[in-house]
Short mmCIF file of C-alpha atoms in Angstrom, two decimals:
data_model
loop_
_atom_site.label_atom_id
_atom_site.label_comp_id
_atom_site.label_asym_id
_atom_site.label_seq_id
_atom_site.Cartn_x
_atom_site.Cartn_y
_atom_site.Cartn_z
CA ILE A 1 0.00 0.00 0.00
CA VAL A 2 1.30 3.44 -0.83
CA ALA A 3 -0.22 6.35 1.05
CA HIS A 4 0.83 9.74 -0.22
CA HIS A 5 -0.48 12.84 -1.90
CA PRO A 6 -1.25 12.44 -5.63
CA PRO A 7 0.54 12.26 -8.10
CA VAL A 8 3.22 10.45 -6.09
CA PRO A 9 1.37 7.08 -5.96
CA ARG A 10 1.24 7.03 -9.76
CA SER A 11 5.01 7.54 -10.03
CA LEU A 12 5.61 4.86 -7.38
CA LEU A 13 3.26 2.55 -9.26
CA ARG A 14 5.33 3.06 -12.42
CA THR A 15 8.52 2.38 -10.42
CA LEU A 16 7.45 -0.63 -8.32
CA SER A 17 5.03 -2.55 -10.56
CA PRO A 18 7.55 -3.40 -13.33
CA VAL A 19 9.91 -4.97 -10.75
CA GLY A 20 7.19 -7.20 -9.34
CA TYR A 21 5.63 -5.17 -6.53
CA PRO A 22 1.89 -4.62 -7.09
CA VAL A 23 0.78 -1.29 -5.64
CA LEU A 24 -2.49 -0.32 -3.97
CA ALA A 25 -2.49 3.47 -3.82
CA ALA A 26 -4.36 5.76 -1.45
CA PRO A 27 -4.30 9.56 -1.39
CA ALA A 28 -4.30 9.89 2.43
CA GLY A 29 -4.32 7.96 5.69
CA LEU A 30 -8.02 7.09 6.04
CA PRO A 31 -8.34 5.83 2.46
CA ALA A 32 -5.19 3.75 3.02
CA LEU A 33 -6.82 2.14 6.07
CA GLU A 34 -9.91 1.38 4.02
CA VAL A 35 -7.89 -0.10 1.17
CA ALA A 36 -5.81 -2.26 3.51
CA THR A 37 -8.70 -3.59 5.53
CA SER A 38 -10.89 -4.34 2.53
CA GLN A 39 -8.33 -6.48 0.69
CA SER A 40 -8.68 -10.23 0.47
CA MET A 41 -5.06 -10.51 -0.68
CA PRO A 42 -2.27 -10.10 1.88
CA ILE A 43 -0.62 -6.72 2.28
CA ASP A 44 3.17 -7.09 2.26
CA LEU A 45 4.25 -3.53 3.08
CA LEU A 46 3.00 -0.07 3.97
CA LEU A 47 4.99 2.58 2.12
CA THR A 48 3.85 5.96 3.36
CA ASP A 49 4.93 9.52 3.66
CA ALA A 50 5.60 10.60 7.22
CA GLU A 51 3.07 13.43 6.82
CA LEU A 52 -0.35 12.74 5.32
CA SER A 53 -3.64 14.58 5.04
CA GLY A 54 -5.79 13.84 8.07
CA MET A 55 -3.23 11.82 10.03
CA THR A 56 0.49 11.27 10.26
CA GLY A 57 2.22 8.32 8.67
CA PRO A 58 3.11 6.90 12.11
CA THR A 59 -0.57 7.05 13.15
CA LEU A 60 -1.52 5.20 9.97
CA ALA A 61 1.21 2.63 10.71
CA GLU A 62 -0.02 2.12 14.28
CA ARG A 63 -3.61 1.66 13.14
CA LEU A 64 -2.63 -0.82 10.43
CA ARG A 65 -0.34 -2.72 12.78
CA ALA A 66 -3.29 -3.13 15.17
CA VAL A 67 -4.92 -5.18 12.41
CA LEU A 68 -1.74 -6.55 10.74
CA PRO A 69 0.84 -6.81 13.56
CA ARG A 70 3.73 -8.05 11.41
CA LEU A 71 3.22 -5.52 8.60
CA PRO A 72 6.55 -3.99 7.54
CA ILE A 73 6.47 -0.19 7.39
CA LEU A 74 8.62 1.98 5.13
CA PHE A 75 8.39 5.74 5.55
CA MET A 76 9.47 8.23 2.92
CA SER A 77 9.93 11.94 3.31
CA GLY A 78 11.47 14.87 1.45
CA ALA A 79 15.05 15.78 2.29
CA SER A 80 13.85 19.04 3.83
CA ASN A 81 11.70 17.02 6.28
CA VAL A 82 14.29 14.47 7.41
CA ASN A 83 14.83 16.07 10.84
CA GLY A 84 11.10 16.51 11.41
CA THR A 85 10.49 12.95 10.32
CA ALA A 86 13.09 11.67 12.75
CA GLN A 87 11.20 13.47 15.53
CA ILE A 88 7.88 11.98 14.41
CA LEU A 89 9.39 8.50 14.40
CA ASP A 90 11.34 8.91 17.65
CA GLY A 91 10.26 6.21 20.08
CA ALA A 92 8.11 4.47 17.47
CA PRO A 93 8.53 0.76 16.75
CA PRO A 94 11.43 0.07 14.42
CA TYR A 95 10.40 1.41 11.05
CA ARG A 96 12.47 1.80 7.92
CA PHE A 97 12.97 5.12 6.18
CA VAL A 98 13.94 6.29 2.68
CA ALA A 99 14.66 9.96 1.99
CA LYS A 100 13.24 11.70 -1.07
CA PRO A 101 14.38 12.25 -3.68
CA PHE A 102 15.42 8.64 -4.17
CA THR A 103 16.47 6.65 -7.18
CA THR A 104 14.58 3.63 -8.47
CA GLU A 105 17.36 1.43 -7.09
CA GLU A 106 17.22 3.07 -3.65
CA LEU A 107 13.46 2.69 -3.45
CA THR A 108 13.33 -0.89 -4.69
CA GLY A 109 16.21 -1.81 -2.37
CA ALA A 110 14.41 -0.25 0.61
CA VAL A 111 11.16 -2.05 -0.31
CA ARG A 112 12.99 -5.37 -0.74
CA SER A 113 14.76 -4.92 2.60
CA ALA A 114 11.55 -3.99 4.44
CA ILE A 115 9.63 -6.93 3.01
CA GLY A 116 12.59 -9.22 3.73
CA SER A 117 12.51 -8.12 7.38
CA LEU A 118 9.21 -9.98 7.72
CA ALA A 119 11.13 -13.26 7.41
CA ASN A 120 13.40 -12.32 10.32
#
């Protein structure tokens, strides 16, 4: 699931789908919760911006983890927000983070690593 402001989900869809990661996109936190909880297929990862409309990324992560306790979480945020994001995530369960702008290789590597953490 990708939760972020449009048009970012479309660009992430174009980046992740060709390398084998199907994407369910949502424009904000509440729609992401609805998408995740209405799926019959398993959700392998939440990729979300740290700041969303209506709720923060960490709040979305907490609410999804209440339903999917082993769900890997990967946060993304713009380089100008890295310090603010670190404060938002301070004390939160161990989440992974990728700073924007990122390359296709950086993003796919971060996604692969986050999903691989589920096996650990």
